[in-house]
Amino acid sequence: METGKKLKVLFSDLDGTLIKPIIGKDFPVGCYDMQPMFDTLEAIKNCKPNVVVIISNQGGIEEGYVNAYFFKNKIKWVGSIVAEYCKCECLVDYCPSSNPNNVMRKPNIGMIDKYRAYAESNHLDCEYLMIGDRSEDKQCAENAGISYYDVKDFIEEFKSE
């Protein structure tokens, strides 16, 4: 990434924002049960971020009903879809803890602060924005002091002309 240029960084939730289940449950039960949300991807492409950072709560890992290995592959796969479709860099991060006091778990701002610390240490001037579909996403953005869009509003704001 270039220094001296303001970079647009978009933090995005995963489930319900970038992917949705095929079977119809609240969350995909595996890689075979998810599909990209192309309306969101199109809006991201139109928003033109330099970097998308996927941040996701995954307390099911700690609780034993989400396999950590499979989840790592799932989030990397979604990250590659975002990078390829939206033509931007895409990073991924997640919190495997279900403990609400874990600083990395949304609505806490640990995952956002991790990226901001990286950007600051590399002297990158960034503009931050977050999209999501749940109250903890909105609260996380508010706690971090960054702009927030509910995914439906984001899609409307950045839809193709």
GROMACS .gro file of C-alpha atoms in nm:
model
  161
    1MET     CA    1   0.000   0.000   0.000
    2GLU     CA    2   0.116   0.350  -0.077
    3THR     CA    3   0.207   0.595   0.194
    4GLY     CA    4   0.106   0.960   0.169
    5LYS     CA    5  -0.235   0.873   0.024
    6LYS     CA    6  -0.556   0.844   0.226
    7LEU     CA    7  -0.670   0.483   0.211
    8LYS     CA    8  -1.034   0.380   0.237
    9VAL     CA    9  -1.066   0.084   0.474
   10LEU     CA   10  -1.398  -0.099   0.495
   11PHE     CA   11  -1.457  -0.329   0.792
   12SER     CA   12  -1.725  -0.587   0.716
   13ASP     CA   13  -1.909  -0.847   0.915
   14LEU     CA   14  -1.922  -1.194   0.758
   15ASP     CA   15  -2.249  -1.383   0.811
   16GLY     CA   16  -2.556  -1.194   0.691
   17THR     CA   17  -2.338  -0.926   0.532
   18LEU     CA   18  -2.105  -1.102   0.285
   19ILE     CA   19  -2.253  -1.452   0.286
   20LYS     CA   20  -2.588  -1.612   0.357
   21PRO     CA   21  -2.693  -1.972   0.418
   22ILE     CA   22  -2.850  -2.178   0.142
   23ILE     CA   23  -3.038  -2.416   0.372
   24GLY     CA   24  -3.219  -2.130   0.549
   25LYS     CA   25  -3.079  -2.131   0.902
   26ASP     CA   26  -2.950  -1.812   1.065
   27PHE     CA   27  -2.586  -1.901   0.990
   28PRO     CA   28  -2.426  -2.131   0.732
   29VAL     CA   29  -2.356  -2.475   0.877
   30GLY     CA   30  -2.049  -2.522   0.656
   31CYS     CA   31  -1.878  -2.412   0.336
   32TYR     CA   32  -2.132  -2.614   0.135
   33ASP     CA   33  -2.419  -2.413   0.291
   34MET     CA   34  -2.326  -2.060   0.195
   35GLN     CA   35  -2.345  -1.830  -0.096
   36PRO     CA   36  -2.190  -1.490  -0.152
   37MET     CA   37  -2.424  -1.194  -0.124
   38PHE     CA   38  -2.353  -1.041  -0.463
   39ASP     CA   39  -2.558  -0.727  -0.392
   40THR     CA   40  -2.317  -0.652  -0.106
   41LEU     CA   41  -2.013  -0.734  -0.320
   42GLU     CA   42  -2.137  -0.504  -0.594
   43ALA     CA   43  -2.188  -0.222  -0.342
   44ILE     CA   44  -1.838  -0.277  -0.202
   45LYS     CA   45  -1.696  -0.261  -0.555
   46ASN     CA   46  -1.883   0.067  -0.613
   47CYS     CA   47  -1.764   0.206  -0.277
   48LYS     CA   48  -1.405   0.150  -0.399
   49PRO     CA   49  -1.223   0.070  -0.075
   50ASN     CA   50  -0.850   0.004  -0.091
   51VAL     CA   51  -0.883  -0.263   0.176
   52VAL     CA   52  -1.171  -0.470   0.311
   53VAL     CA   53  -1.116  -0.623   0.655
   54ILE     CA   54  -1.364  -0.898   0.738
   55ILE     CA   55  -1.421  -0.914   1.115
   56SER     CA   56  -1.641  -1.185   1.261
   57ASN     CA   57  -1.750  -1.320   1.598
   58GLN     CA   58  -1.717  -1.698   1.596
   59GLY     CA   59  -1.796  -1.804   1.951
   60GLY     CA   60  -1.918  -2.136   1.814
   61ILE     CA   61  -1.553  -2.238   1.783
   62GLU     CA   62  -1.499  -2.210   2.157
   63GLU     CA   63  -1.837  -2.370   2.225
   64GLY     CA   64  -1.748  -2.669   2.007
   65TYR     CA   65  -2.009  -2.657   1.735
   66VAL     CA   66  -1.792  -2.483   1.473
   67ASN     CA   67  -1.477  -2.657   1.356
   68ALA     CA   68  -1.186  -2.408   1.373
   69TYR     CA   69  -1.001  -2.562   1.077
   70PHE     CA   70  -1.305  -2.552   0.851
   71PHE     CA   71  -1.391  -2.199   0.963
   72LYS     CA   72  -1.039  -2.071   0.881
   73ASN     CA   73  -1.077  -2.209   0.530
   74LYS     CA   74  -1.427  -2.062   0.501
   75ILE     CA   75  -1.323  -1.708   0.595
   76LYS     CA   76  -1.015  -1.724   0.370
   77TRP     CA   77  -1.238  -1.837   0.083
   78VAL     CA   78  -1.480  -1.549   0.141
   79GLY     CA   79  -1.183  -1.310   0.163
   80SER     CA   80  -1.057  -1.431  -0.175
   81ILE     CA   81  -1.404  -1.378  -0.325
   82VAL     CA   82  -1.414  -1.021  -0.191
   83ALA     CA   83  -1.061  -0.946  -0.317
   84GLU     CA   84  -1.126  -1.087  -0.664
   85TYR     CA   85  -1.478  -0.952  -0.715
   86CYS     CA   86  -1.420  -0.608  -0.563
   87LYS     CA   87  -1.063  -0.569  -0.694
   88CYS     CA   88  -0.915  -0.470  -0.359
   89GLU     CA   89  -0.702  -0.617  -0.086
   90CYS     CA   90  -0.898  -0.822   0.166
   91LEU     CA   91  -0.783  -0.920   0.514
   92VAL     CA   92  -0.969  -1.146   0.756
   93ASP     CA   93  -0.993  -1.166   1.133
   94TYR     CA   94  -1.225  -1.336   1.377
   95CYS     CA   95  -1.280  -1.386   1.746
   96PRO     CA   96  -1.327  -1.753   1.844
   97SER     CA   97  -1.435  -1.662   2.197
   98SER     CA   98  -1.793  -1.640   2.319
   99ASN     CA   99  -1.683  -1.433   2.621
  100PRO     CA  100  -1.842  -1.086   2.587
  101ASN     CA  101  -1.547  -0.937   2.779
  102ASN     CA  102  -1.293  -1.058   2.524
  103VAL     CA  103  -1.150  -0.738   2.370
  104MET     CA  104  -1.153  -0.900   2.026
  105ARG     CA  105  -1.522  -0.987   2.035
  106LYS     CA  106  -1.762  -0.734   1.882
  107PRO     CA  107  -1.898  -0.496   2.005
  108ASN     CA  108  -1.551  -0.453   2.156
  109ILE     CA  109  -1.304  -0.294   1.917
  110GLY     CA  110  -1.002  -0.524   1.938
  111MET     CA  111  -1.019  -0.641   1.577
  112ILE     CA  112  -1.055  -0.284   1.450
  113ASP     CA  113  -0.777  -0.160   1.677
  114LYS     CA  114  -0.546  -0.436   1.554
  115TYR     CA  115  -0.577  -0.304   1.198
  116ARG     CA  116  -0.556   0.060   1.305
  117ALA     CA  117  -0.234  -0.016   1.498
  118TYR     CA  118  -0.089  -0.180   1.186
  119ALA     CA  119  -0.189   0.118   0.971
  120GLU     CA  120  -0.044   0.364   1.223
  121SER     CA  121   0.285   0.175   1.258
  122ASN     CA  122   0.319   0.181   0.879
  123HIS     CA  123   0.231   0.554   0.861
  124LEU     CA  124  -0.085   0.491   0.659
  125ASP     CA  125  -0.351   0.762   0.660
  126CYS     CA  126  -0.685   0.581   0.660
  127GLU     CA  127  -1.053   0.661   0.639
  128TYR     CA  128  -1.259   0.389   0.811
  129LEU     CA  129  -1.612   0.264   0.750
  130MET     CA  130  -1.795  -0.044   0.876
  131ILE     CA  131  -2.088  -0.248   0.744
  132GLY     CA  132  -2.284  -0.519   0.920
  133ASP     CA  133  -2.625  -0.660   0.991
  134ARG     CA  134  -2.645  -0.691   1.369
  135SER     CA  135  -2.655  -0.459   1.669
  136GLU     CA  136  -2.307  -0.568   1.783
  137ASP     CA  137  -2.167  -0.455   1.446
  138LYS     CA  138  -2.322  -0.110   1.484
  139GLN     CA  139  -2.211  -0.085   1.847
  140CYS     CA  140  -1.858  -0.192   1.751
  141ALA     CA  141  -1.836   0.087   1.493
  142GLU     CA  142  -1.974   0.339   1.743
  143ASN     CA  143  -1.727   0.220   2.009
  144ALA     CA  144  -1.443   0.260   1.757
  145GLY     CA  145  -1.564   0.604   1.647
  146ILE     CA  146  -1.608   0.508   1.282
  147SER     CA  147  -1.897   0.547   1.038
  148TYR     CA  148  -2.142   0.257   1.012
  149TYR     CA  149  -2.395   0.136   0.755
  150ASP     CA  150  -2.643  -0.143   0.803
  151VAL     CA  151  -2.575  -0.369   0.504
  152LYS     CA  152  -2.917  -0.295   0.348
  153ASP     CA  153  -2.850   0.080   0.366
  154PHE     CA  154  -2.497   0.028   0.231
  155ILE     CA  155  -2.631  -0.165  -0.068
  156GLU     CA  156  -2.884   0.112  -0.137
  157GLU     CA  157  -2.618   0.385  -0.101
  158PHE     CA  158  -2.367   0.216  -0.332
  159LYS     CA  159  -2.588   0.028  -0.577
  160SER     CA  160  -2.500   0.027  -0.945
  161GLU     CA  161  -2.640   0.309  -1.148
   0.00000   0.00000   0.00000
